[in-house]
Short mmCIF file of C-alpha atoms and ligand atoms in Angstrom, two decimals:
data_model
loop_
_atom_site.label_atom_id
_atom_site.label_comp_id
_atom_site.label_asym_id
_atom_site.label_seq_id
_atom_site.Cartn_x
_atom_site.Cartn_y
_atom_site.Cartn_z
CA UNK R 49 141.99 87.20 -153.71
CA UNK R 50 138.84 85.70 -155.63
CA UNK R 51 137.34 87.71 -158.21
CA UNK R 52 134.47 87.71 -157.11
CA UNK R 53 134.86 87.92 -153.16
CA UNK R 54 136.71 90.98 -154.46
CA UNK R 55 133.75 92.14 -156.48
CA UNK R 56 131.06 92.18 -154.18
CA UNK R 57 134.02 93.53 -151.17
CA UNK R 58 134.03 96.97 -153.61
CA UNK R 59 130.36 96.70 -154.31
CA UNK R 60 129.58 96.82 -150.74
CA UNK R 61 132.12 99.74 -150.06
CA UNK R 62 130.14 101.79 -153.28
CA UNK R 63 126.92 100.87 -151.17
CA UNK R 64 127.54 102.11 -148.28
CA UNK R 65 128.98 105.29 -149.88
CA UNK R 66 125.26 105.16 -151.59
CA UNK R 67 123.53 104.86 -148.86
CA UNK R 68 124.91 106.46 -145.87
CA UNK R 69 124.17 110.21 -147.49
CA UNK R 70 120.54 108.34 -148.03
CA UNK R 71 119.85 107.12 -144.63
CA UNK R 72 120.81 110.66 -143.51
CA UNK R 73 118.54 112.68 -145.93
CA UNK R 74 115.77 110.09 -144.81
CA UNK R 75 116.91 110.81 -140.95
CA UNK R 76 116.30 114.40 -141.13
CA UNK R 77 113.74 114.63 -144.25
CA UNK R 78 110.81 112.58 -141.88
CA UNK R 79 111.79 113.69 -138.66
CA UNK R 80 111.50 117.08 -138.87
CA UNK R 81 108.74 117.14 -141.68
CA UNK R 82 110.12 119.03 -144.37
CA UNK R 83 108.02 120.00 -147.23
CA UNK R 84 108.98 119.02 -150.70
CA UNK R 85 109.52 122.47 -151.89
CA UNK R 86 111.44 123.19 -149.01
CA UNK R 87 113.94 119.91 -149.12
CA UNK R 88 114.55 120.58 -152.41
CA UNK R 89 115.10 124.20 -151.95
CA UNK R 90 117.75 122.86 -149.27
CA UNK R 91 119.51 120.35 -149.96
CA UNK R 92 120.88 118.94 -153.41
CA UNK R 93 119.33 117.43 -155.99
CA UNK R 94 118.74 114.06 -155.42
CA UNK R 95 117.64 115.07 -151.87
CA UNK R 96 113.20 115.17 -152.69
CA UNK R 97 113.31 112.22 -154.75
CA UNK R 98 115.12 110.07 -152.14
CA UNK R 99 112.99 111.36 -148.98
CA UNK R 100 109.95 110.64 -151.04
CA UNK R 101 111.18 106.58 -152.48
CA UNK R 102 112.41 105.98 -148.68
CA UNK R 103 109.37 107.34 -147.03
CA UNK R 104 106.87 105.81 -149.77
CA UNK R 105 108.77 102.08 -149.76
CA UNK R 106 110.37 101.72 -146.15
CA UNK R 107 108.18 104.02 -144.13
CA UNK R 108 110.04 105.69 -140.90
CA UNK R 109 113.79 105.61 -141.10
CA UNK R 110 115.12 103.78 -137.77
CA UNK R 111 116.91 105.55 -135.17
CA UNK R 112 120.49 105.44 -136.69
CA UNK R 113 120.41 109.37 -137.30
CA UNK R 114 123.72 110.96 -136.64
CA UNK R 115 124.88 106.61 -135.95
CA UNK R 116 126.26 106.27 -139.02
CA UNK R 117 127.93 108.63 -140.96
CA UNK R 118 130.82 109.57 -142.97
CA UNK R 119 132.74 107.94 -145.53
CA UNK R 120 136.21 106.65 -146.77
CA UNK R 121 137.88 109.43 -145.45
CA UNK R 122 136.23 109.29 -141.84
CA UNK R 123 133.28 107.54 -140.78
CA UNK R 124 131.59 106.96 -137.74
CA UNK R 125 129.85 103.36 -137.25
CA UNK R 126 127.76 103.90 -133.57
CA UNK R 127 130.21 105.48 -131.92
CA UNK R 128 133.06 103.55 -133.36
CA UNK R 129 135.67 105.38 -136.02
CA UNK R 130 136.89 104.37 -138.85
CA UNK R 131 139.65 107.46 -140.37
CA UNK R 132 142.04 107.75 -143.11
CA UNK R 133 145.25 107.55 -141.05
CA UNK R 134 146.91 110.35 -144.24
CA UNK R 135 143.54 112.50 -141.49
CA UNK R 136 145.61 111.91 -138.38
CA UNK R 137 148.40 112.58 -139.37
CA UNK R 138 147.15 115.73 -141.74
CA UNK R 139 145.27 116.75 -137.89
CA UNK R 140 149.09 116.68 -135.97
CA UNK R 141 150.28 118.30 -138.85
CA UNK R 142 148.47 121.32 -137.79
CA UNK R 143 149.32 121.33 -134.37
CA UNK R 144 145.74 119.64 -133.50
CA UNK R 145 145.72 116.96 -131.14
CA UNK R 146 142.66 114.36 -132.07
CA UNK R 147 140.07 113.16 -130.27
CA UNK R 148 141.25 109.54 -128.83
CA UNK R 149 138.28 108.30 -131.08
CA UNK R 150 139.76 109.36 -133.96
CA UNK R 151 143.05 108.61 -132.69
CA UNK R 152 142.21 105.08 -132.47
CA UNK R 153 140.26 104.49 -136.01
CA UNK R 154 143.22 106.31 -137.28
CA UNK R 155 145.52 104.02 -135.74
CA UNK R 156 143.60 100.80 -136.53
CA UNK R 157 143.74 101.70 -140.12
CA UNK R 158 147.35 102.41 -139.90
CA UNK R 159 147.96 98.71 -139.20
CA UNK R 160 146.21 97.18 -141.14
CA UNK R 161 148.38 98.83 -144.20
CA UNK R 162 150.74 97.87 -141.92
CA UNK R 163 149.72 93.85 -142.23
CA UNK R 164 148.36 94.28 -145.78
CA UNK R 165 149.92 96.80 -147.49
CA UNK R 166 147.56 97.96 -151.06
CA UNK R 167 145.10 95.62 -150.12
CA UNK R 168 142.08 98.04 -149.49
CA UNK R 169 143.18 99.83 -153.05
CA UNK R 170 142.90 96.05 -154.61
CA UNK R 171 139.46 95.52 -152.42
CA UNK R 172 137.72 98.49 -150.83
CA UNK R 173 138.40 101.11 -152.49
CA UNK R 174 135.59 103.05 -154.47
CA UNK R 175 137.63 105.37 -156.78
CA UNK R 176 139.58 102.08 -157.89
CA UNK R 177 136.27 99.86 -158.71
CA UNK R 178 135.22 103.07 -160.98
CA UNK R 179 139.40 103.18 -162.34
CA UNK R 180 138.51 99.53 -163.92
CA UNK R 181 135.46 100.31 -165.05
CA UNK R 182 136.27 102.98 -166.49
CA UNK R 183 139.36 101.47 -167.57
CA UNK R 184 137.48 98.85 -169.69
CA UNK R 185 136.15 101.73 -171.66
CA UNK R 186 139.27 102.90 -172.99
CA UNK R 187 138.93 104.50 -176.82
CA UNK R 188 142.41 103.28 -178.63
CA UNK R 189 143.48 106.31 -179.41
CA UNK R 190 144.20 106.45 -175.19
CA UNK R 191 147.65 107.77 -174.51
CA UNK R 192 149.88 105.10 -174.19
CA UNK R 193 152.26 105.02 -171.35
CA UNK R 194 152.91 106.04 -167.46
CA UNK R 195 153.26 108.08 -164.97
CA UNK R 196 156.44 108.38 -162.38
CA UNK R 197 155.60 106.60 -159.05
CA UNK R 198 157.45 109.41 -157.29
CA UNK R 199 154.65 112.28 -157.83
CA UNK R 200 151.83 109.81 -155.58
CA UNK R 201 155.06 110.37 -152.50
CA UNK R 202 154.97 114.32 -154.05
CA UNK R 203 151.05 114.40 -153.24
CA UNK R 204 150.94 112.84 -149.81
CA UNK R 205 153.76 114.99 -148.76
CA UNK R 206 151.39 117.98 -149.67
CA UNK R 207 148.05 116.61 -148.33
CA UNK R 208 149.26 115.26 -145.07
CA UNK R 209 151.11 118.56 -144.50
CA UNK R 210 149.21 120.82 -145.72
CA UNK R 211 147.35 122.15 -142.65
CA UNK R 212 150.82 124.05 -142.19
CA UNK R 213 150.37 126.48 -144.89
CA UNK R 214 146.53 127.03 -142.75
CA UNK R 215 144.06 124.69 -146.04
CA UNK R 216 143.16 121.40 -147.10
CA UNK R 217 143.73 119.42 -150.35
CA UNK R 218 141.25 116.74 -149.36
CA UNK R 219 138.63 117.46 -151.68
CA UNK R 220 141.03 116.49 -154.14
CA UNK R 221 142.01 112.80 -153.24
CA UNK R 222 139.62 110.43 -155.70
CA UNK R 223 138.61 107.88 -153.00
CA UNK R 224 136.86 110.97 -151.21
CA UNK R 225 135.91 111.68 -154.11
CA UNK R 226 133.63 109.39 -154.41
CA UNK R 227 131.95 109.62 -151.70
CA UNK R 228 132.05 114.04 -151.47
CA UNK R 229 130.17 113.25 -154.98
CA UNK R 230 127.88 111.22 -153.28
CA UNK R 231 126.89 113.20 -150.46
CA UNK R 232 127.02 116.57 -152.40
CA UNK R 233 124.66 114.78 -154.99
CA UNK R 234 122.46 114.89 -151.90
CA UNK R 235 122.97 117.33 -149.35
CA UNK R 236 123.73 120.28 -151.82
CA UNK R 237 127.24 121.50 -153.22
CA UNK R 238 128.15 118.19 -155.68
CA UNK R 239 129.93 120.92 -158.41
CA UNK R 240 132.73 120.73 -156.92
CA UNK R 241 133.40 117.23 -156.06
CA UNK R 242 131.89 116.03 -159.81
CA UNK R 243 134.09 118.21 -161.02
CA UNK R 244 137.15 116.63 -159.11
CA UNK R 245 136.06 112.37 -159.52
CA UNK R 246 135.19 113.21 -163.48
CA UNK R 247 138.50 115.31 -163.84
CA UNK R 248 140.58 111.98 -162.56
CA UNK R 249 138.31 109.41 -164.22
CA UNK R 250 138.60 110.86 -168.10
CA UNK R 251 142.77 111.16 -167.10
CA UNK R 252 142.30 106.89 -166.10
CA UNK R 253 140.44 106.77 -169.71
CA UNK R 254 141.86 108.90 -172.25
CA UNK R 255 145.30 109.64 -170.50
CA UNK R 256 147.69 107.22 -168.26
CA UNK R 257 146.14 103.85 -167.79
CA UNK R 258 145.26 104.01 -164.09
CA UNK R 259 147.59 106.33 -163.45
CA UNK R 260 145.86 108.05 -160.96
CA UNK R 261 146.07 104.65 -158.78
CA UNK R 262 149.32 103.63 -160.27
CA UNK R 263 150.69 106.83 -159.04
CA UNK R 264 148.95 109.91 -157.97
CA UNK R 265 146.94 109.16 -155.01
CA UNK R 266 148.57 109.74 -151.32
CA UNK R 267 146.76 106.73 -149.96
CA UNK R 268 148.13 104.16 -152.41
CA UNK R 269 152.31 106.09 -151.86
CA UNK R 270 151.68 105.28 -148.09
CA UNK R 271 150.06 101.89 -147.94
CA UNK R 272 153.06 100.85 -150.36
CA UNK R 273 154.91 102.19 -148.02
CA UNK R 274 154.40 100.51 -145.42
CA UNK R 275 153.46 97.31 -147.53
CA UNK R 276 157.25 96.49 -147.31
CA UNK R 277 156.05 94.61 -144.18
CA UNK R 278 153.24 93.33 -144.96
CA UNK R 279 152.52 89.46 -144.06
CA UNK R 280 150.37 88.57 -146.64
CA UNK R 281 152.47 88.22 -149.91
CA UNK R 282 151.79 87.56 -153.75
CA UNK R 283 154.04 84.99 -154.75
CA UNK R 284 155.30 82.63 -157.71
CA UNK R 285 156.23 78.97 -156.76
CA UNK R 286 159.98 78.02 -157.36
CA UNK R 287 158.88 75.29 -158.31
CA UNK R 288 156.91 75.33 -160.53
CA UNK R 289 157.74 77.02 -163.96
CA UNK R 290 156.30 79.13 -166.42
CA UNK R 291 154.80 78.75 -169.85
CA UNK R 292 156.70 79.96 -172.85
CA UNK R 293 156.42 83.23 -173.97
CA UNK R 294 153.22 84.11 -171.41
CA UNK R 295 152.79 87.07 -169.81
CA UNK R 296 149.07 87.08 -168.75
CA UNK R 297 149.81 87.63 -165.35
CA UNK R 298 152.30 90.79 -166.20
CA UNK R 299 148.75 91.54 -168.66
CA UNK R 300 146.03 91.59 -166.24
CA UNK R 301 148.11 93.36 -163.83
CA UNK R 302 146.18 96.70 -163.31
CA UNK R 303 149.16 98.43 -161.10
CA UNK R 304 151.78 97.68 -163.51
CA UNK R 305 153.67 94.66 -161.72
CA UNK R 306 155.09 91.95 -163.48
CA UNK R 307 154.39 89.04 -161.14
CA UNK R 308 156.52 86.28 -163.00
CA UNK R 309 159.97 88.38 -162.36
CA UNK R 310 159.60 87.14 -158.73
CA UNK R 311 156.92 88.32 -155.77
CA UNK R 312 155.85 91.91 -156.82
CA UNK R 313 157.20 94.74 -154.47
CA UNK R 314 154.87 96.94 -151.54
CA UNK R 315 153.05 98.33 -154.60
CA UNK R 316 151.23 94.56 -154.86
CA UNK R 317 147.91 94.65 -153.36
CA UNK R 318 147.32 91.23 -153.16
CA UNK R 319 143.91 91.72 -155.61
CA UNK R 320 145.20 88.06 -156.79
CA UNK R 321 144.13 89.01 -160.96
CA UNK R 322 146.82 87.84 -162.01
CA UNK R 323 146.55 84.36 -160.07
CA UNK R 324 142.89 84.25 -161.96
CA UNK R 325 145.09 83.83 -165.20
CA UNK R 326 147.66 81.80 -164.80
CA UNK R 327 147.75 78.49 -166.69
CA UNK R 328 150.55 77.35 -164.85
CA UNK R 329 148.92 77.49 -161.15
CA UNK R 330 152.64 79.38 -160.50
CA UNK R 331 150.99 81.89 -158.06
CA UNK R 332 149.67 81.98 -154.72
CA UNK R 333 148.73 84.36 -151.86
CA UNK R 334 150.28 83.34 -148.86
CA UNK R 335 151.59 84.40 -145.91
CA UNK R 336 155.58 83.67 -146.40
CA UNK R 337 156.75 80.95 -144.00
CA UNK R 338 160.37 80.52 -145.91
CA UNK R 339 162.24 81.82 -142.64
CA UNK R 340 160.96 79.27 -139.99
CA UNK R 341 164.12 76.18 -140.21
CA UNK R 342 163.24 72.77 -141.49
CA UNK R 343 161.65 74.58 -144.61
CA UNK R 344 162.82 74.18 -147.95
CA UNK R 345 164.49 77.16 -149.42
CA UNK P 709 159.59 99.81 -159.52
CA UNK P 710 158.78 101.02 -155.31
CA UNK P 711 161.06 103.74 -154.14
CA UNK P 712 163.43 103.96 -151.68
CA UNK P 713 162.53 105.09 -148.11
CA UNK P 714 165.16 107.67 -149.15
CA UNK P 715 163.27 108.38 -153.06
CA UNK P 716 159.77 108.50 -150.83
CA UNK P 717 160.43 111.04 -147.92
CA UNK P 718 162.54 113.11 -150.61
CA UNK P 719 159.21 113.14 -153.08
CA UNK P 720 156.96 114.48 -149.74
CA UNK P 721 159.39 116.99 -148.80
CA UNK P 722 159.01 117.95 -152.88
CA UNK P 723 155.04 117.95 -151.76
CA UNK P 724 155.56 120.32 -148.73
CA UNK P 725 157.82 123.14 -150.72
CA UNK P 726 155.11 122.61 -153.42
CA UNK P 727 152.67 123.23 -151.20
CA UNK P 728 152.31 127.22 -151.39
CA UNK P 729 152.15 127.49 -155.61
CA UNK P 730 148.91 125.19 -155.08
CA UNK P 731 146.68 128.08 -153.46
CA UNK P 732 145.44 125.85 -151.10
CA UNK P 733 145.77 127.68 -148.54
CA UNK P 734 144.81 130.92 -149.59
CA UNK P 735 142.83 132.88 -147.57
CA UNK P 736 139.23 133.77 -148.83
CA UNK P 737 138.75 137.85 -149.23
CA UNK P 738 136.09 137.77 -146.71
CA UNK P 739 135.45 134.30 -144.59
CA UNK P 740 133.21 136.45 -142.25
CA UNK P 741 130.43 136.45 -144.52
CA UNK P 742 129.65 133.46 -143.42
CA UNK P 743 129.18 131.47 -140.13
CA UNK P 744 130.39 128.27 -138.93
CA UNK P 745 128.65 125.19 -137.62
CA UNK P 746 128.25 125.79 -133.78
CA UNK P 747 130.90 125.29 -131.23
CA UNK P 748 133.51 125.64 -133.97
CA UNK P 749 136.93 125.61 -132.42
CA UNK P 750 139.54 128.31 -132.56
CA UNK P 751 141.67 126.86 -135.03
CA UNK P 752 138.37 125.65 -137.68
CA UNK P 753 140.31 125.31 -140.38
CA UNK P 754 143.41 123.52 -139.14
CA UNK P 755 141.22 120.99 -136.56
CA UNK P 756 137.67 121.12 -139.66
CA UNK P 757 138.98 117.53 -141.56
CA UNK P 758 136.99 118.28 -144.29
CA UNK P 759 134.88 114.43 -143.64
CA UNK P 760 131.22 116.65 -144.54
CA UNK P 761 129.80 114.45 -141.47
CA UNK P 762 128.47 117.58 -140.03
CA UNK P 763 126.24 118.90 -143.16
CA UNK P 764 125.37 115.16 -143.53
CA UNK P 765 123.53 115.37 -140.45
CA UNK P 766 122.45 119.33 -140.03
CA UNK P 767 118.13 118.85 -139.79
CA UNK P 768 117.73 122.37 -140.71
CA UNK P 769 120.07 122.17 -143.76
CA UNK P 770 121.95 124.92 -143.62
CA UNK P 771 125.01 124.10 -143.67
CA UNK P 772 127.29 123.82 -146.73
CA UNK P 773 130.80 122.47 -147.70
CA UNK P 774 132.99 125.09 -149.41
CA UNK P 775 133.90 123.55 -152.78
CA UNK P 776 137.61 122.96 -153.95
CA UNK P 777 138.82 125.96 -155.16
CA UNK P 778 138.06 127.71 -152.22
CA UNK P 779 141.72 128.05 -150.94
CA UNK P 780 141.97 127.92 -147.52
CA UNK P 781 138.56 127.06 -146.61
CA UNK P 782 138.17 124.30 -149.09
CA UNK P 783 135.62 121.47 -148.43
CA UNK P 784 135.06 122.84 -144.89
CA UNK P 785 131.38 123.81 -143.95
CA UNK P 786 129.57 127.26 -143.54
CA UNK P 787 126.67 128.26 -143.18
CA UNK P 788 124.68 131.34 -145.29
CA UNK P 789 122.32 132.60 -142.83
CA UNK P 790 119.70 134.32 -144.97
CA UNK P 791 119.53 130.81 -147.21
CA UNK P 792 119.05 128.55 -144.09
CA UNK P 793 119.56 129.91 -140.40
CA UNK P 794 121.00 126.93 -137.17
CA UNK P 795 117.88 125.76 -135.37
CA UNK P 796 120.62 124.92 -132.50
CA UNK P 797 120.08 121.06 -132.67
CA UNK P 798 124.05 120.30 -131.83
CA UNK P 799 123.30 117.12 -134.40
CA UNK P 800 126.00 118.01 -136.11
CA UNK P 801 128.66 119.03 -132.81
CA UNK P 802 127.78 114.96 -131.58
CA UNK P 803 128.69 113.55 -135.15
CA UNK P 804 132.32 116.04 -135.80
CA UNK P 805 134.80 113.18 -135.32
CA UNK P 806 137.72 115.60 -135.07
CA UNK P 807 136.81 117.96 -132.35
CA UNK P 808 137.00 121.23 -134.39
CA UNK P 809 133.41 121.27 -133.55
CA UNK P 810 132.63 120.52 -129.70
CA UNK P 811 129.85 117.63 -128.59
CA UNK P 812 126.99 119.52 -127.02
CA UNK P 813 123.35 118.66 -125.58
CA UNK P 814 120.40 120.80 -127.41
CA UNK P 815 120.19 122.37 -123.28
CA UNK P 816 123.63 123.21 -123.61
CA UNK P 817 123.44 125.38 -126.72
CA UNK P 818 122.45 128.73 -124.80
CA UNK P 819 125.44 128.66 -122.41
CA UNK P 820 128.06 126.91 -125.77
CA UNK P 821 127.03 128.26 -129.01
CA UNK P 822 128.52 131.57 -130.44
CA UNK P 823 128.14 131.59 -133.75
CA UNK P 824 127.82 135.50 -134.05
CA UNK P 825 125.61 138.26 -132.67
CA UNK P 826 122.74 139.58 -134.40
CA UNK P 827 122.70 142.99 -135.47
CA UNK P 828 118.95 145.16 -136.64
CA UNK P 829 118.90 147.71 -138.33
CA UNK P 830 116.56 150.13 -137.88
CA UNK P 831 116.76 152.57 -141.57
CA UNK P 832 115.52 148.97 -142.78
CA UNK P 833 113.20 146.65 -139.45
CA UNK P 834 109.39 147.10 -140.67
CA UNK P 835 109.04 146.86 -136.91
CA UNK P 836 111.00 150.63 -136.18
CA UNK P 837 109.14 151.63 -140.18
CA UNK P 838 105.87 152.11 -138.48
CA UNK P 839 104.66 148.30 -138.72
CA UNK P 840 103.74 145.72 -136.79
CA UNK P 841 106.42 142.89 -137.67
CA UNK P 842 108.48 140.59 -134.53
CA UNK P 843 108.67 138.03 -137.25
CA UNK P 844 112.68 137.47 -135.97
CA UNK P 845 111.35 137.24 -132.38
CA UNK P 846 109.24 134.40 -133.39
CA UNK P 847 111.61 132.81 -135.34
CA UNK P 848 114.54 132.52 -132.95
CA UNK P 849 114.97 129.51 -131.29
CA UNK P 850 115.70 131.40 -127.42
CA UNK P 851 112.49 134.45 -127.62
CA UNK P 852 112.70 136.43 -124.31
CA UNK P 853 116.52 135.28 -124.00
CA UNK P 854 117.94 136.13 -127.28
CA UNK P 855 116.17 138.68 -128.79
CA UNK P 856 112.76 140.72 -127.53
CA UNK P 857 110.42 143.02 -128.20
CA UNK P 858 109.22 146.28 -127.84
CA UNK P 859 106.86 148.84 -128.58
CA UNK P 860 105.17 147.96 -131.95
CA UNK P 861 107.08 144.98 -132.24
CA UNK P 862 110.89 146.48 -132.18
CA UNK P 863 113.34 143.87 -131.87
CA UNK P 864 116.20 144.20 -129.52
CA UNK P 865 119.00 141.66 -129.87
CA UNK P 866 119.86 140.71 -126.39
CA UNK P 867 123.60 139.86 -125.49
CA UNK P 868 122.66 136.30 -125.16
CA UNK P 869 122.16 135.78 -128.63
CA UNK P 870 123.70 132.67 -129.89
CA UNK P 871 123.93 133.92 -134.08
CA UNK P 872 122.26 131.23 -135.36
CA UNK P 873 120.83 133.18 -138.47
CA UNK P 874 117.10 131.73 -137.85
CA UNK P 875 116.44 135.32 -137.70
CA UNK P 876 117.72 136.45 -140.47
CA UNK P 877 116.94 133.63 -142.43
CA UNK P 878 113.10 134.25 -141.72
CA UNK P 879 113.70 137.97 -142.04
CA UNK P 880 110.27 139.45 -144.31
CA UNK P 881 112.45 142.93 -145.05
CA UNK P 882 114.29 142.77 -148.07
CA UNK P 883 117.29 142.80 -147.88
CA UNK P 884 117.25 141.12 -144.14
CA UNK P 885 116.99 144.19 -141.55
CA UNK P 886 118.48 141.86 -138.70
CA UNK P 887 122.00 139.97 -139.93
CA UNK P 888 123.72 138.08 -137.97
CA UNK P 889 128.45 139.40 -138.20
CA UNK P 890 130.47 136.50 -136.98
CA UNK P 891 132.16 138.38 -134.21
CA UNK P 892 134.82 139.31 -135.76
CA UNK P 893 135.63 143.53 -135.45
CA UNK P 894 137.96 143.36 -138.11
CA UNK P 895 136.02 141.71 -140.71
CA UNK P 896 134.36 144.21 -143.78
CA UNK P 897 130.90 143.16 -142.69
CA UNK P 898 131.24 144.09 -139.38
CA UNK P 899 128.93 146.82 -138.40
CA UNK P 900 128.58 146.11 -134.53
CA UNK P 901 127.12 148.81 -132.22
CA UNK P 902 127.58 152.29 -133.42
S1 SF4 B 126 150.49 91.08 -159.40
FE1 SF4 B 126 148.90 90.23 -158.99
S2 SF4 B 126 148.44 90.64 -157.39
FE2 SF4 B 126 149.55 92.29 -157.40
S3 SF4 B 126 148.16 93.93 -157.94
FE3 SF4 B 126 149.49 92.58 -159.94
S4 SF4 B 126 147.63 91.31 -160.81
FE4 SF4 B 126 147.18 92.11 -158.39
S1 SF4 B 127 123.32 122.37 -134.79
FE1 SF4 B 127 121.57 121.43 -135.95
S2 SF4 B 127 120.82 122.89 -137.41
FE2 SF4 B 127 122.68 124.13 -136.63
S3 SF4 B 127 124.30 123.58 -137.73
FE3 SF4 B 127 123.80 122.00 -136.44
S4 SF4 B 127 123.24 120.65 -137.34
FE4 SF4 B 127 121.95 121.71 -138.16
S1 SF4 B 128 132.03 117.04 -138.99
FE1 SF4 B 128 133.75 117.86 -138.00
S2 SF4 B 128 135.62 117.58 -139.30
FE2 SF4 B 128 133.93 116.69 -140.66
S3 SF4 B 128 133.46 119.03 -142.06
FE3 SF4 B 128 132.19 119.24 -140.30
S4 SF4 B 128 133.00 120.37 -138.49
FE4 SF4 B 128 134.97 119.27 -140.24
S1 SF4 B 129 118.43 136.70 -131.84
FE1 SF4 B 129 118.65 135.86 -134.31
S2 SF4 B 129 120.87 134.89 -134.38
FE2 SF4 B 129 120.75 135.60 -132.18
S3 SF4 B 129 119.31 133.22 -130.98
FE3 SF4 B 129 117.99 134.78 -132.01
S4 SF4 B 129 117.32 134.20 -134.20
FE4 SF4 B 129 119.33 133.36 -133.40
S1 SF4 B 130 111.73 140.58 -139.03
FE1 SF4 B 130 113.07 141.71 -139.69
S2 SF4 B 130 111.65 143.46 -140.46
FE2 SF4 B 130 110.16 142.21 -139.39
S3 SF4 B 130 110.51 142.79 -136.59
FE3 SF4 B 130 112.54 141.10 -136.98
S4 SF4 B 130 114.51 142.49 -137.99
FE4 SF4 B 130 112.60 144.64 -138.64
#
């Protein structure tokens, strides 16, 4: 994937996550005519400045109240639902039958995971984008090394089955924490989400580089599990050779993969960073058709 | 690098066994100190997917979310009526994606909503102490139906009370002379009709 396309997608997701709470508080603030002091008392620290700014700049909010809500974990787009399949799975694990809209929305995302593997991680995940930013700031004394991959599956099992013990671990999910922190700053109760997000980013900064995305995130684990069957794949061309001692692709891969050694496994998120750095133009992202008859192997 | 399916499955099972250790299922000492949003289902904590969308649209600013360290309730919504009561706009019920809240329209509130029941402490209520107040009645979305005023504006809560908590929010007495309790006789806050 092109670098600018990737950045544009990541930026739009972050903007959406910040924009939805802003739109909602603007709608609530203007339509209920709360006094500024009342807003300050009832909602979070950003509520009053946001409502004042939006009302001054744009006047009355569009008639969207309730039509655009939520975030990465569960989002409602005017009656149309999208949800993390993990949310759906945890509902089912708790023996609660989800409403049809949620079922369809979760199934659709599940299909996307099946078709594209971890593409969400590389192109859309708000935590992934922040984690990339943070990795540029890693100090020299930061810890080298990595966490074992199976940890992500341990967290996946725990998050999905949490309703069995009557609880929920959603507040700890890295990608949910980004949205919850923005929500909390606008609607109140920001401390928990900000602490979770800060802690995760700090571990990326000082401990294991991209450790959350590579090893801890349950969604990353689920997507890599489903990504075995993905249609879009990064592949090294067989006819082209690598330059001697070149390891640029492996160095550029944020998930710690080595495309030089052959097509990376289902951990690859098709982000295309390695494609951009390869001096021999050996790496391509494509729908493999090698099994078609008549195609040279 | 990628795990085999078997390894992945084993790790997930390990996660399930570690669950009790995370404390994520720990019940709060006294959940009845708060109210749940209107039309909350019987199996609310199992149904709520912790999306926070109800809090985003609440026009009373009364829905808060439990912090990550709140055990079984972590991430789920609650209302503290003394801080802010629900104005029964029903927006939260309409955006809830999981069925934890059942969608209703404002005209259904009186029939469909049962967040708790308000109780007047006659030893505290200003109207029973020789003054004339009646603020709770005026704050109620269903004055005359959920709450009526007698002599000297002495309030009496009727069975139709939906438990929205507006009266508790607005009661000028400190502490509030009218308070809303989840209808849970086992709870420590239960001070139902004697
Ligand atoms: S192998 Fe390439 S495309 Fe795959 S995750 Fe690494 S950098 Fe991105
Ligand atoms: S009905 Fe309206 S005021 Fe009451 S909790 Fe729901 S959104 Fe808030
Ligand atoms: S909208 Fe529904 S599922 Fe989401 S947090 Fe509120 S009650 Fe839970
Ligand atoms: S009596 Fe109080 S809790 Fe009951 S409906 Fe009226 S304001 Fe709400
Ligand atoms: S608002 Fe409080 S003090 Fe006033 S009448 Fe009602 S219960 Fe009594």
